[in-house]
Amino acid sequence: MVDLNGNVLYSVKKNDDYASNLRSDAWKDTGIGRVFAEVVDGNVAAKSVYADYAPYPAAGGAPAAFMGHALNAQDGIVGVIIIRMPSGRIADILSNTAGLGETGETVLVNGDGYLLTDSAKTPGMDALAVRLDTGLQGAIEGTGVAVGSLEGYRDMQAYAAMANVAFDGARWTVAALIDKDEANASMVTMRNTILGLALLLLLGALAASIWFSRSLTRPIGSLVESMRRLAEGDTTISLAEDRRKDEIGEMARSVSVFRDAAIEKEALERQADDARSLSERERRAREAEKLAESAQMQQAVEALAGGLHSLSEGDLSVRLDTPFMESLDGLRTDFNASVEKLSRTLSEVSTNIVSINDDTGELRAATDDLARRTEQQAASLEQTSASLDEITAMVRESSARADQVSARVGDAKASSDKSGEVVAEAIDAMGRIEHASGEISKIINVIDEISFQTNLLALNAGVEAARAGEAGKGFAVVAQEVRELAQRAAAAAKDIKDLIGKSGEEVKSGVALVRQTGEALNLIASHVVDINDQIDLIAKAAREQAGGLTEVNAAVNQMDQVTQQNAAMVEETNAVTHRLSSGAATLDGLVRQFTLSGHRPVSLGISAGAAGRPAAPAEPPVR
């Protein structure tokens, strides 16, 4: 414990630095002197100050690091507490060499590369005396680890891994070391083991490949010999490999197919020789029959050609009465029946043409009337569809505005709820403040009692110092300072207690006002909820109306499209009717070209001008 003048008032171990002054030449350049000067001269009251390891005279020149913090009072810094860092604890942590073998160790070095801890592997003191001469420390990036080689330390060539440790402005590095020969010994053993296993696997694979190749070459050689004999015409070969389930078995079964095909070919060649002699006799008999049949067929063809010629001239009264050969007489009968049926059909067609012409006249008048009514209906539906589009747009716009108002009311409700939560939190916070004020008052009472006791102790110390005479003057000064400090602490505690009492009254008043604010916000929130419900009902009704009008509008649009399609269809039907009437007259003229047996064509009574005049086009529908 050091006062503002640099006097060491208290020390645990009472070394040479006890009862000394840290501003003197003997101590101001040491770590403890630099910590004191930085706290007091720099007025560092809120954080700790650290001095890295350096030789310390009070410890016999051993390395020491110091950490200090200001003693603060109401008037500012009144002293400094300084702690000497326990380097032995750090050395105990780093003494764990698990996984580093016999030569490995872990050391802590400073920014200049000097050891901060003593190595257990050397007899002498290494802290701040031995330096690791390597470039790895400068190669470390951020929180990364640098790995490389280290020579000279403990007379060995070692592998090293280093990582930085940041501590209160100091830059330390943790280094793990192990001798290269010891580290490489396990790798050599592993390499030899892997090589031995690889050799065993290679020998096993070679033996397996020889056995497998021989199991394939023997049956393949036998199969090749069988195929050679089969190519020479020997079909008595035996294929024992066809029972195998592998590719060789497939090859043997394929050769077996070729063998069976060769046997079957020999049998077919013998049957062909026997059938060749029999077919020659049958050929001569068939040629004689074909000559007689050809003469009869020529007669039938000439008779059928004459009938077709008469039919091409339009004479449907022609008939084939002379019978044909038995195989072609059905053709003559079918020709006579077809001509008879065609004659009756044309007679009926001629009769139906008159009826069709009368019907098309009535249909033409009806389609003309229907076209005019369809045009009027299409115009009315188009106007109705336009009106419904305008009404639907207006209802949709009203629904959208109602949704916007509902959203705004929802935002207002959310803001009101959030305000209520904030008020509740403020009430809770003020309650906690009021509770904390009570706790602080209790603590201040304790401080007041401590100040009173400290004052009494200071008085006793002054009395004892007065009894001690010259030897107790220093303690008398300290006792006077402690007494004045206790009196100032008591006065400050009384002032703080009065301020806390006033703050408690203000907090109570604030709690009441905040509670009233919360009640008002809750009332506003209930009104906002009612308004939101009403607007939701309005928006829902508007959406339903918009949906209904949309459906009606779609139905009217569909009716408009159907009406337009009907108008186009009526127009096409009208044109087809006119073309049908003209076609009936043309068809009657074609039928009159035929000579019918027992029937006379009926005249339609259609003038050439009327039959050839095209139908007047209907006016396009109004859209």
Coordinates of C-alpha atoms in Angstrom, one line a residue:
M1 CA 0.0 0.0 0.0
V2 CA 1.5 3.3 -1.2
D3 CA 0.4 6.9 -0.4
L4 CA 0.4 9.7 -2.9
N5 CA 3.9 10.8 -1.9
G6 CA 5.3 7.4 -2.8
N7 CA 5.7 6.1 0.7
V8 CA 5.3 2.3 1.1
L9 CA 2.9 2.2 4.1
Y10 CA 2.3 -1.5 4.2
S11 CA 4.0 -4.7 2.7
V12 CA 3.1 -8.3 3.3
K13 CA 6.6 -9.8 3.2
K14 CA 8.5 -6.6 4.5
N15 CA 11.3 -6.9 1.9
D16 CA 13.8 -4.0 1.2
D17 CA 11.0 -2.0 -0.5
Y18 CA 9.0 -1.7 2.8
A19 CA 8.9 1.8 4.4
S20 CA 10.8 3.1 1.3
N21 CA 9.8 5.9 -1.1
L22 CA 9.0 4.8 -4.7
R23 CA 10.0 8.3 -6.1
S24 CA 13.6 7.8 -4.9
D25 CA 16.4 6.9 -7.4
A26 CA 16.6 3.4 -6.0
W27 CA 13.0 2.5 -6.9
K28 CA 11.6 4.9 -9.5
D29 CA 13.0 3.0 -12.5
T30 CA 11.9 -0.4 -11.2
G31 CA 8.6 -2.1 -12.2
I32 CA 6.9 -1.1 -8.9
G33 CA 8.1 2.5 -9.4
R34 CA 6.8 2.7 -12.9
V35 CA 3.4 1.4 -11.8
F36 CA 3.1 4.0 -9.1
A37 CA 4.2 6.8 -11.3
E38 CA 1.7 5.9 -14.1
V39 CA -1.3 5.7 -11.7
V40 CA -0.5 8.8 -9.7
D41 CA 1.1 11.1 -12.3
G42 CA -1.3 9.9 -15.0
N43 CA -4.3 10.1 -12.7
V44 CA -5.4 6.6 -13.8
A45 CA -8.3 5.9 -11.4
A46 CA -10.5 3.5 -13.3
K47 CA -8.2 0.7 -14.6
S48 CA -5.2 -1.4 -13.6
V49 CA -1.7 -0.6 -14.6
Y50 CA 0.9 -3.4 -15.4
A51 CA 4.7 -3.5 -15.6
D52 CA 6.2 -6.5 -17.3
Y53 CA 8.9 -8.8 -15.9
A54 CA 12.3 -7.2 -15.2
P55 CA 15.1 -7.7 -12.6
Y56 CA 13.9 -6.5 -9.2
P57 CA 16.5 -5.5 -6.5
A58 CA 14.3 -6.2 -3.5
A59 CA 14.0 -9.8 -4.7
G60 CA 17.7 -10.3 -5.2
G61 CA 17.6 -9.4 -8.9
A62 CA 15.0 -12.1 -9.7
P63 CA 12.4 -11.2 -12.4
A64 CA 9.3 -9.6 -11.1
A65 CA 6.2 -8.1 -12.6
F66 CA 3.8 -5.7 -10.9
M67 CA 0.1 -4.7 -11.3
G68 CA -1.4 -1.6 -9.5
H69 CA -4.7 0.0 -9.1
A70 CA -5.7 3.4 -7.6
L71 CA -7.4 3.7 -4.1
N72 CA -10.3 6.1 -4.8
A73 CA -12.2 8.3 -2.4
Q74 CA -14.7 11.1 -2.9
D75 CA -11.9 13.7 -3.4
G76 CA -10.0 11.5 -5.9
I77 CA -7.1 9.1 -5.7
V78 CA -5.8 8.7 -2.1
G79 CA -3.2 6.0 -2.6
V80 CA -2.2 2.9 -4.7
I81 CA -2.4 -0.8 -4.1
I82 CA 0.4 -2.7 -5.9
I83 CA 0.6 -6.5 -6.3
R84 CA 3.8 -8.4 -7.3
M85 CA 2.9 -11.1 -9.9
P86 CA 3.5 -14.7 -8.6
S87 CA 6.0 -16.1 -11.3
G88 CA 6.2 -19.4 -9.5
R89 CA 2.5 -20.2 -10.3
I90 CA 3.2 -19.6 -14.0
A91 CA 6.2 -21.9 -13.9
D92 CA 4.2 -24.7 -12.3
I93 CA 1.6 -24.4 -15.1
L94 CA 4.2 -24.6 -17.8
S95 CA 6.0 -27.5 -16.1
N96 CA 3.5 -29.9 -17.6
T97 CA 5.4 -31.7 -20.5
A98 CA 2.8 -34.3 -21.3
G99 CA 3.2 -35.3 -25.0
L100 CA 6.6 -33.7 -25.3
G101 CA 8.7 -36.7 -24.5
E102 CA 12.0 -36.6 -22.5
T103 CA 13.5 -33.5 -24.2
G104 CA 10.4 -31.4 -24.7
E105 CA 9.1 -28.5 -22.5
T106 CA 6.9 -25.4 -22.6
V107 CA 8.4 -21.9 -21.8
L108 CA 7.0 -18.4 -21.7
V109 CA 9.1 -15.6 -23.4
N110 CA 8.7 -11.8 -23.6
G111 CA 8.5 -9.6 -26.7
D112 CA 12.4 -9.6 -27.0
G113 CA 12.6 -13.4 -26.9
Y114 CA 13.9 -13.8 -23.3
L115 CA 12.5 -16.5 -21.0
L116 CA 10.1 -15.3 -18.3
T117 CA 10.1 -18.6 -16.4
D118 CA 13.0 -20.8 -15.3
S119 CA 13.4 -24.0 -17.3
A120 CA 13.2 -27.3 -15.3
K121 CA 15.6 -28.9 -17.9
T122 CA 18.6 -26.7 -16.9
P123 CA 20.5 -26.3 -13.6
G124 CA 20.9 -22.5 -13.7
M125 CA 18.4 -19.5 -13.6
D126 CA 17.1 -18.9 -17.1
A127 CA 14.5 -16.2 -16.5
L128 CA 15.5 -13.0 -18.3
A129 CA 18.9 -14.6 -18.9
V130 CA 18.4 -17.0 -21.8
R131 CA 17.1 -15.8 -25.2
L132 CA 15.4 -17.9 -27.9
D133 CA 17.1 -16.8 -31.1
T134 CA 14.6 -17.6 -33.8
G135 CA 12.5 -15.8 -36.3
L136 CA 9.3 -17.7 -35.5
Q137 CA 8.2 -15.1 -32.9
G138 CA 8.0 -12.4 -35.6
A139 CA 6.2 -14.7 -38.0
I140 CA 3.2 -15.2 -35.7
E141 CA 0.0 -13.6 -37.2
G142 CA -2.8 -12.6 -34.8
T143 CA -4.0 -15.7 -32.8
G144 CA -2.3 -18.1 -35.2
V145 CA 0.6 -20.5 -34.4
A146 CA 4.0 -20.4 -36.1
V147 CA 5.9 -23.7 -36.4
G148 CA 9.6 -24.1 -37.3
S149 CA 13.1 -25.0 -36.1
L150 CA 15.2 -23.7 -33.2
E151 CA 18.9 -24.1 -32.7
G152 CA 21.3 -23.4 -29.8
Y153 CA 18.8 -23.6 -26.9
R154 CA 20.0 -26.3 -24.5
D155 CA 22.6 -27.3 -27.1
M156 CA 19.9 -29.1 -29.3
Q157 CA 18.2 -28.8 -32.6
A158 CA 14.6 -28.7 -31.9
Y159 CA 11.1 -28.3 -33.4
A160 CA 9.3 -25.3 -32.0
A161 CA 5.6 -24.1 -32.1
M162 CA 4.9 -20.6 -30.8
A163 CA 1.7 -18.6 -30.2
N164 CA 1.2 -15.1 -28.8
V165 CA -0.5 -14.3 -25.4
A166 CA -1.8 -10.7 -24.9
F167 CA -1.9 -9.6 -21.3
D168 CA -2.7 -6.0 -20.3
G169 CA -0.5 -4.5 -22.9
A170 CA 2.3 -7.0 -22.6
R171 CA 3.2 -9.3 -25.5
W172 CA 4.1 -12.7 -24.3
T173 CA 4.7 -15.8 -26.4
V174 CA 4.2 -19.5 -25.3
A175 CA 6.8 -21.8 -27.0
A176 CA 6.6 -25.6 -27.1
L177 CA 10.0 -27.3 -27.8
I178 CA 11.1 -30.9 -28.6
D179 CA 14.4 -32.3 -29.9
K180 CA 14.2 -33.3 -33.6
D181 CA 15.8 -36.7 -33.0
E182 CA 13.2 -37.7 -30.4
A183 CA 10.3 -36.3 -32.5
N184 CA 11.5 -38.1 -35.7
A185 CA 12.0 -41.4 -33.9
S186 CA 8.3 -42.3 -33.9
M187 CA 8.0 -41.2 -37.6
V188 CA 10.8 -43.6 -38.6
T189 CA 9.1 -46.5 -36.7
M190 CA 5.8 -45.7 -38.4
R191 CA 7.5 -45.5 -41.8
N192 CA 9.2 -48.9 -41.4
T193 CA 5.9 -50.5 -40.2
I194 CA 4.0 -49.1 -43.3
L195 CA 6.7 -50.3 -45.7
G196 CA 6.5 -53.9 -44.2
L197 CA 2.7 -54.0 -44.4
A198 CA 2.8 -52.7 -48.0
L199 CA 5.3 -55.5 -49.0
L200 CA 3.1 -58.2 -47.4
L201 CA 0.1 -56.8 -49.3
L202 CA 2.0 -56.7 -52.6
L203 CA 3.1 -60.4 -52.3
G204 CA -0.5 -61.4 -51.4
A205 CA -1.9 -59.5 -54.4
L206 CA 0.7 -61.1 -56.7
A207 CA -0.2 -64.6 -55.6
A208 CA -3.9 -64.0 -56.0
S209 CA -3.5 -62.5 -59.5
I210 CA -1.5 -65.6 -60.6
W211 CA -4.1 -68.0 -59.3
F212 CA -6.9 -65.9 -60.9
S213 CA -5.2 -65.7 -64.3
R214 CA -4.7 -69.5 -64.4
S215 CA -8.3 -70.1 -63.5
L216 CA -9.3 -68.1 -66.6
T217 CA -6.7 -69.2 -69.2
R218 CA -7.3 -73.0 -68.9
P219 CA -11.1 -73.0 -69.7
I220 CA -10.5 -70.3 -72.4
G221 CA -7.9 -72.5 -74.1
S222 CA -10.3 -75.5 -74.1
L223 CA -13.1 -73.3 -75.4
V224 CA -10.9 -72.0 -78.3
E225 CA -10.1 -75.7 -79.3
S226 CA -13.8 -76.6 -79.4
M227 CA -14.5 -73.5 -81.6
R228 CA -11.7 -74.6 -84.0
R229 CA -13.2 -78.1 -84.3
L230 CA -16.7 -76.7 -84.9
A231 CA -15.3 -74.4 -87.6
E232 CA -13.9 -77.5 -89.3
G233 CA -17.3 -79.1 -89.3
D234 CA -17.1 -81.4 -86.3
T235 CA -20.5 -81.2 -84.5
T236 CA -19.7 -83.9 -82.0
I237 CA -17.7 -81.5 -79.6
S238 CA -18.5 -81.6 -75.9
L239 CA -18.7 -78.2 -74.0
A240 CA -18.2 -78.9 -70.3
E241 CA -17.8 -75.1 -69.5
D242 CA -21.5 -74.3 -70.3
R243 CA -22.4 -75.0 -66.6
R244 CA -20.2 -72.1 -65.3
K245 CA -22.0 -68.9 -64.1
D246 CA -19.4 -66.4 -65.3
E247 CA -18.5 -64.9 -68.7
I248 CA -16.7 -68.1 -69.8
G249 CA -20.0 -70.0 -69.2
E250 CA -21.8 -67.4 -71.4
M251 CA -19.2 -68.0 -74.2
A252 CA -19.5 -71.8 -73.9
R253 CA -23.3 -71.5 -74.2
S254 CA -22.9 -69.3 -77.3
V255 CA -20.7 -71.9 -78.9
S256 CA -23.3 -74.5 -78.1
V257 CA -25.9 -72.5 -80.0
F258 CA -23.6 -72.4 -83.0
R259 CA -23.1 -76.2 -82.8
D260 CA -26.9 -76.8 -82.6
A261 CA -27.4 -74.5 -85.5
A262 CA -24.9 -76.4 -87.6
I263 CA -26.6 -79.7 -86.8
E264 CA -30.0 -78.3 -87.8
K265 CA -28.6 -76.9 -91.0
E266 CA -27.4 -80.3 -92.2
A267 CA -30.9 -81.7 -91.5
L268 CA -32.6 -78.9 -93.5
E269 CA -30.2 -79.5 -96.5
R270 CA -31.3 -83.2 -96.6
Q271 CA -35.0 -82.3 -96.5
A272 CA -34.5 -79.7 -99.3
D273 CA -33.0 -82.3 -101.7
D274 CA -36.0 -84.6 -101.2
A275 CA -38.5 -81.8 -101.8
R276 CA -36.8 -80.5 -105.0
S277 CA -37.6 -83.6 -107.1
L278 CA -41.3 -83.6 -106.1
S279 CA -41.9 -79.9 -107.0
E280 CA -40.8 -80.4 -110.7
R281 CA -43.8 -82.7 -111.4
E282 CA -46.3 -80.4 -109.7
R283 CA -45.0 -77.4 -111.7
R284 CA -46.0 -78.9 -115.1
A285 CA -49.6 -79.7 -113.9
R286 CA -50.0 -76.2 -112.6
E287 CA -49.0 -74.6 -115.9
A288 CA -51.7 -76.5 -117.8
E289 CA -54.4 -75.4 -115.3
K290 CA -53.2 -71.8 -115.5
L291 CA -53.6 -71.7 -119.3
A292 CA -57.3 -72.7 -119.1
E293 CA -57.9 -70.4 -116.2
S294 CA -56.3 -67.5 -118.1
A295 CA -58.7 -67.9 -121.1
Q296 CA -61.8 -67.8 -118.8
M297 CA -60.4 -64.8 -116.9
Q298 CA -59.8 -62.9 -120.2
Q299 CA -63.4 -63.4 -121.1
A300 CA -64.6 -62.1 -117.8
V301 CA -62.3 -59.0 -117.9
E302 CA -63.6 -58.1 -121.4
A303 CA -67.3 -58.3 -120.3
L304 CA -66.5 -56.3 -117.1
A305 CA -64.7 -53.6 -119.1
G306 CA -67.7 -53.2 -121.4
G307 CA -70.0 -52.7 -118.4
L308 CA -67.7 -50.2 -116.8
H309 CA -67.4 -48.3 -120.1
S310 CA -71.3 -48.0 -120.3
L311 CA -71.3 -46.9 -116.6
S312 CA -68.7 -44.2 -117.3
E313 CA -71.0 -42.8 -120.0
G314 CA -73.7 -42.4 -117.4
D315 CA -75.8 -45.4 -118.3
L316 CA -77.0 -47.0 -115.1
S317 CA -79.3 -49.4 -116.9
V318 CA -76.4 -51.7 -118.0
R319 CA -76.3 -55.3 -116.7
L320 CA -73.9 -58.3 -117.1
D321 CA -76.1 -61.4 -117.9
T322 CA -73.4 -63.9 -119.2
P323 CA -72.0 -65.9 -116.3
F324 CA -68.2 -65.8 -115.6
M325 CA -65.9 -68.6 -114.4
E326 CA -66.8 -69.9 -110.9
S327 CA -64.1 -67.9 -109.1
L328 CA -65.1 -64.6 -110.8
D329 CA -68.9 -65.0 -111.1
G330 CA -69.3 -63.3 -107.7
L331 CA -67.6 -60.2 -109.3
R332 CA -70.4 -60.1 -112.0
T333 CA -73.1 -60.4 -109.4
D334 CA -71.6 -57.7 -107.3
F335 CA -71.3 -55.4 -110.3
N336 CA -75.0 -55.8 -111.2
A337 CA -76.0 -55.2 -107.6
S338 CA -73.8 -52.1 -107.2
V339 CA -75.2 -50.6 -110.4
E340 CA -78.8 -51.3 -109.3
K341 CA -78.2 -49.8 -105.9
L342 CA -76.4 -46.7 -107.4
S343 CA -79.4 -46.1 -109.7
R344 CA -81.9 -46.3 -106.8
T345 CA -79.7 -44.0 -104.7
L346 CA -79.4 -41.3 -107.4
S347 CA -83.2 -41.4 -107.8
E348 CA -83.6 -40.8 -104.0
V349 CA -81.0 -38.1 -104.1
S350 CA -82.8 -36.3 -106.9
T351 CA -86.1 -36.5 -104.8
N352 CA -84.3 -35.2 -101.6
I353 CA -82.7 -32.3 -103.4
V354 CA -86.1 -30.7 -103.8
S355 CA -86.8 -31.1 -100.1
I356 CA -83.4 -29.8 -99.1
N357 CA -83.9 -26.7 -101.3
D358 CA -87.2 -25.9 -99.6
D359 CA -85.7 -26.4 -96.1
T360 CA -82.7 -24.2 -96.9
G361 CA -85.0 -21.3 -97.9
E362 CA -86.8 -21.4 -94.6
L363 CA -83.5 -21.8 -92.7
R364 CA -82.0 -18.8 -94.6
A365 CA -84.8 -16.5 -93.5
A366 CA -84.6 -17.7 -89.9
T367 CA -80.8 -17.2 -89.7
D368 CA -81.1 -13.7 -91.1
D369 CA -83.6 -12.8 -88.3
L370 CA -81.4 -14.5 -85.7
A371 CA -78.4 -12.5 -86.8
R372 CA -80.1 -9.2 -86.3
R373 CA -81.4 -10.1 -82.8
T374 CA -77.9 -11.5 -81.8
E375 CA -76.3 -8.2 -82.9
Q376 CA -78.7 -6.2 -80.7
Q377 CA -78.1 -8.5 -77.7
A378 CA -74.3 -8.3 -78.1
A379 CA -74.5 -4.4 -78.1
S380 CA -76.6 -4.5 -74.9
L381 CA -74.3 -6.9 -73.1
E382 CA -71.2 -4.8 -74.0
Q383 CA -72.8 -1.7 -72.4
T384 CA -73.8 -3.8 -69.3
S385 CA -70.2 -5.2 -69.0
A386 CA -68.7 -1.7 -69.2
S387 CA -71.0 -0.5 -66.4
L388 CA -70.2 -3.5 -64.2
D389 CA -66.4 -2.9 -64.7
E390 CA -66.8 0.7 -63.4
I391 CA -68.9 -0.4 -60.3
T392 CA -66.4 -3.2 -59.5
A393 CA -63.5 -0.8 -59.7
M394 CA -65.2 1.6 -57.3
V395 CA -66.1 -1.2 -54.8
R396 CA -62.5 -2.6 -55.0
E397 CA -61.1 0.9 -54.3
S398 CA -63.4 1.3 -51.3
S399 CA -62.3 -2.2 -50.0
A400 CA -58.6 -1.2 -50.4
R401 CA -59.1 2.0 -48.5
A402 CA -60.9 0.2 -45.7
D403 CA -58.0 -2.3 -45.5
Q404 CA -55.6 0.7 -45.3
V405 CA -57.6 2.3 -42.5
S406 CA -57.7 -1.1 -40.7
A407 CA -53.9 -1.4 -41.0
R408 CA -53.4 2.1 -39.6
V409 CA -55.7 1.3 -36.6
G410 CA -53.7 -1.9 -36.1
D411 CA -50.5 0.1 -36.0
A412 CA -52.1 2.5 -33.5
K413 CA -53.2 -0.4 -31.3
A414 CA -49.7 -1.9 -31.5
S415 CA -48.1 1.4 -30.5
S416 CA -50.6 1.7 -27.6
D417 CA -49.8 -1.8 -26.4
K418 CA -46.1 -1.1 -26.7
S419 CA -46.6 2.2 -24.7
G420 CA -48.4 0.2 -22.0
E421 CA -45.5 -2.2 -21.9
V422 CA -43.0 0.6 -21.6
V423 CA -45.1 2.2 -18.8
A424 CA -45.2 -1.1 -17.0
E425 CA -41.4 -1.5 -17.4
A426 CA -40.9 2.1 -16.1
I427 CA -43.0 1.3 -13.0
D428 CA -41.0 -1.8 -12.4
A429 CA -37.7 0.1 -12.9
M430 CA -38.8 2.8 -10.4
G431 CA -39.7 0.1 -7.9
R432 CA -36.3 -1.4 -8.3
I433 CA -34.7 2.1 -7.9
E434 CA -36.7 2.6 -4.7
H435 CA -35.7 -0.8 -3.4
A436 CA -32.0 -0.1 -4.4
S437 CA -32.2 3.3 -2.6
G438 CA -33.3 1.5 0.6
E439 CA -30.4 -0.9 0.2
I440 CA -27.9 2.0 -0.4
S441 CA -29.3 3.7 2.7
K442 CA -28.5 0.5 4.7
I443 CA -25.0 0.4 3.2
I444 CA -24.4 4.1 4.0
N445 CA -25.5 3.4 7.6
V446 CA -22.8 0.7 7.8
I447 CA -20.3 3.0 6.2
D448 CA -21.2 5.7 8.8
E449 CA -20.7 3.1 11.6
I450 CA -17.4 2.1 10.1
S451 CA -16.3 5.7 9.9
F452 CA -17.2 6.1 13.6
Q453 CA -15.2 3.0 14.5
T454 CA -12.3 4.1 12.3
N455 CA -12.3 7.5 14.0
L456 CA -12.1 5.8 17.4
L457 CA -9.3 3.6 16.2
A458 CA -7.4 6.6 14.8
L459 CA -7.8 8.4 18.2
N460 CA -6.4 5.3 20.0
A461 CA -3.6 5.1 17.5
G462 CA -2.8 8.8 18.1
V463 CA -2.7 8.2 21.8
E464 CA -0.4 5.2 21.4
A465 CA 1.8 7.2 19.0
A466 CA 2.1 10.0 21.5
R467 CA 3.2 7.5 24.2
A468 CA 5.8 6.2 21.8
G469 CA 7.5 9.6 21.5
E470 CA 9.8 10.2 18.5
A471 CA 9.4 6.6 17.3
G472 CA 5.7 7.0 16.9
K473 CA 5.6 10.3 14.9
G474 CA 5.1 8.5 11.6
F475 CA 2.2 6.5 13.0
A476 CA 0.7 9.7 14.5
V477 CA 0.7 11.3 11.0
V478 CA -1.0 8.2 9.5
A479 CA -3.5 8.1 12.4
Q480 CA -4.4 11.8 11.8
E481 CA -4.8 11.2 8.1
V482 CA -7.0 8.2 8.7
R483 CA -9.1 10.2 11.2
E484 CA -9.7 13.0 8.7
L485 CA -10.5 10.4 6.0
A486 CA -13.1 8.8 8.4
Q487 CA -14.7 12.2 9.2
R488 CA -14.9 13.0 5.5
A489 CA -16.4 9.6 4.8
A490 CA -19.0 10.1 7.5
A491 CA -20.0 13.6 6.2
A492 CA -20.2 12.2 2.6
A493 CA -22.4 9.3 3.9
K494 CA -24.7 11.7 5.6
D495 CA -25.0 13.8 2.4
I496 CA -25.6 10.7 0.2
K497 CA -28.3 9.5 2.7
D498 CA -30.1 12.9 2.5
L499 CA -30.0 12.8 -1.4
I500 CA -31.3 9.2 -1.4
G501 CA -34.2 10.3 0.8
K502 CA -35.1 13.1 -1.6
S503 CA -34.7 10.7 -4.6
G504 CA -37.1 8.2 -2.9
E505 CA -39.8 10.9 -2.6
E506 CA -39.3 11.9 -6.3
V507 CA -39.4 8.2 -7.3
K508 CA -42.7 7.7 -5.5
S509 CA -44.2 10.8 -7.2
G510 CA -42.9 9.5 -10.6
V511 CA -44.4 6.0 -10.0
A512 CA -47.8 7.6 -9.3
L513 CA -47.6 9.7 -12.5
V514 CA -46.5 6.8 -14.6
R515 CA -49.3 4.6 -13.2
Q516 CA -51.9 7.3 -14.2
T517 CA -50.3 7.4 -17.7
G518 CA -50.6 3.6 -18.0
E519 CA -54.3 3.7 -17.0
A520 CA -54.9 6.4 -19.7
L521 CA -53.1 4.4 -22.3
N522 CA -55.1 1.3 -21.4
L523 CA -58.4 3.3 -21.9
I524 CA -57.1 4.6 -25.3
A525 CA -56.1 1.0 -26.3
S526 CA -59.7 -0.3 -25.5
H527 CA -61.2 2.5 -27.7
V528 CA -58.7 1.6 -30.5
V529 CA -59.7 -2.0 -30.3
D530 CA -63.4 -1.1 -30.7
I531 CA -62.6 1.1 -33.7
N532 CA -60.5 -1.6 -35.2
D533 CA -63.4 -4.2 -34.9
Q534 CA -65.8 -1.8 -36.6
I535 CA -63.4 -1.1 -39.4
D536 CA -62.7 -4.8 -39.8
L537 CA -66.5 -5.4 -40.3
I538 CA -66.6 -2.6 -42.9
A539 CA -63.6 -3.9 -44.7
K540 CA -65.0 -7.5 -44.7
A541 CA -68.3 -6.3 -46.1
A542 CA -66.5 -4.3 -48.8
R543 CA -64.4 -7.3 -49.7
E544 CA -67.5 -9.5 -50.0
Q545 CA -69.2 -6.9 -52.2
A546 CA -66.1 -6.6 -54.4
G547 CA -65.9 -10.4 -54.7
G548 CA -69.6 -10.7 -55.6
L549 CA -69.3 -7.9 -58.2
T550 CA -66.2 -9.6 -59.6
E551 CA -68.1 -12.8 -60.1
V552 CA -71.1 -11.0 -61.7
N553 CA -68.7 -9.1 -63.9
A554 CA -67.0 -12.3 -64.9
A555 CA -70.3 -13.9 -65.7
V556 CA -71.4 -10.9 -67.8
N557 CA -68.0 -10.9 -69.6
Q558 CA -68.5 -14.6 -70.3
M559 CA -72.0 -14.0 -71.6
D560 CA -70.7 -11.2 -73.8
Q561 CA -68.0 -13.5 -75.3
V562 CA -70.6 -16.3 -75.8
T563 CA -73.0 -13.8 -77.5
Q564 CA -70.2 -12.5 -79.8
Q565 CA -69.3 -16.2 -80.6
N566 CA -73.0 -16.9 -81.3
A567 CA -73.2 -13.8 -83.6
A568 CA -70.2 -15.0 -85.5
M569 CA -71.6 -18.5 -85.7
V570 CA -75.0 -17.2 -87.0
E571 CA -73.2 -15.3 -89.6
E572 CA -71.3 -18.4 -90.7
T573 CA -74.5 -20.4 -90.6
N574 CA -76.3 -17.9 -92.8
A575 CA -73.4 -18.1 -95.4
V576 CA -73.5 -21.9 -95.3
T577 CA -77.2 -21.9 -95.9
H578 CA -76.8 -19.8 -99.0
R579 CA -74.0 -22.1 -100.2
L580 CA -76.2 -25.1 -99.4
S581 CA -79.0 -23.8 -101.6
S582 CA -76.6 -23.1 -104.4
G583 CA -75.1 -26.6 -104.0
A584 CA -78.5 -28.3 -104.2
A585 CA -79.1 -26.8 -107.6
T586 CA -75.6 -27.8 -108.8
L587 CA -76.2 -31.4 -107.4
D588 CA -79.5 -31.6 -109.3
G589 CA -77.7 -30.7 -112.6
L590 CA -75.1 -33.5 -112.0
V591 CA -77.8 -36.1 -111.3
R592 CA -79.6 -35.2 -114.5
Q593 CA -76.5 -36.4 -116.4
F594 CA -77.3 -40.1 -115.5
T595 CA -79.8 -42.4 -117.3
L596 CA -81.7 -44.2 -114.6
S597 CA -83.5 -47.5 -115.1
G598 CA -87.2 -47.1 -114.3
H599 CA -86.8 -43.6 -112.7
R600 CA -86.9 -40.0 -114.0
P601 CA -85.1 -37.1 -112.4
V602 CA -87.2 -34.5 -110.6
S603 CA -86.7 -30.9 -111.6
L604 CA -86.1 -28.4 -108.8
G605 CA -87.5 -25.4 -110.6
I606 CA -84.5 -23.2 -109.6
S607 CA -83.5 -20.6 -112.1
A608 CA -79.9 -20.5 -113.1
G609 CA -79.6 -17.0 -111.8
A610 CA -80.9 -17.9 -108.3
A611 CA -78.8 -21.0 -108.1
G612 CA -75.6 -19.2 -109.1
R613 CA -76.2 -16.0 -107.0
P614 CA -74.0 -15.9 -103.9
A615 CA -75.6 -15.3 -100.5
A616 CA -75.6 -11.7 -99.2
P617 CA -73.1 -11.4 -96.4
A618 CA -74.6 -10.6 -93.0
E619 CA -73.5 -7.4 -91.2
P620 CA -70.8 -8.0 -88.6
P621 CA -72.0 -8.0 -85.0
V622 CA -71.7 -4.8 -82.9
R623 CA -68.9 -5.0 -80.3

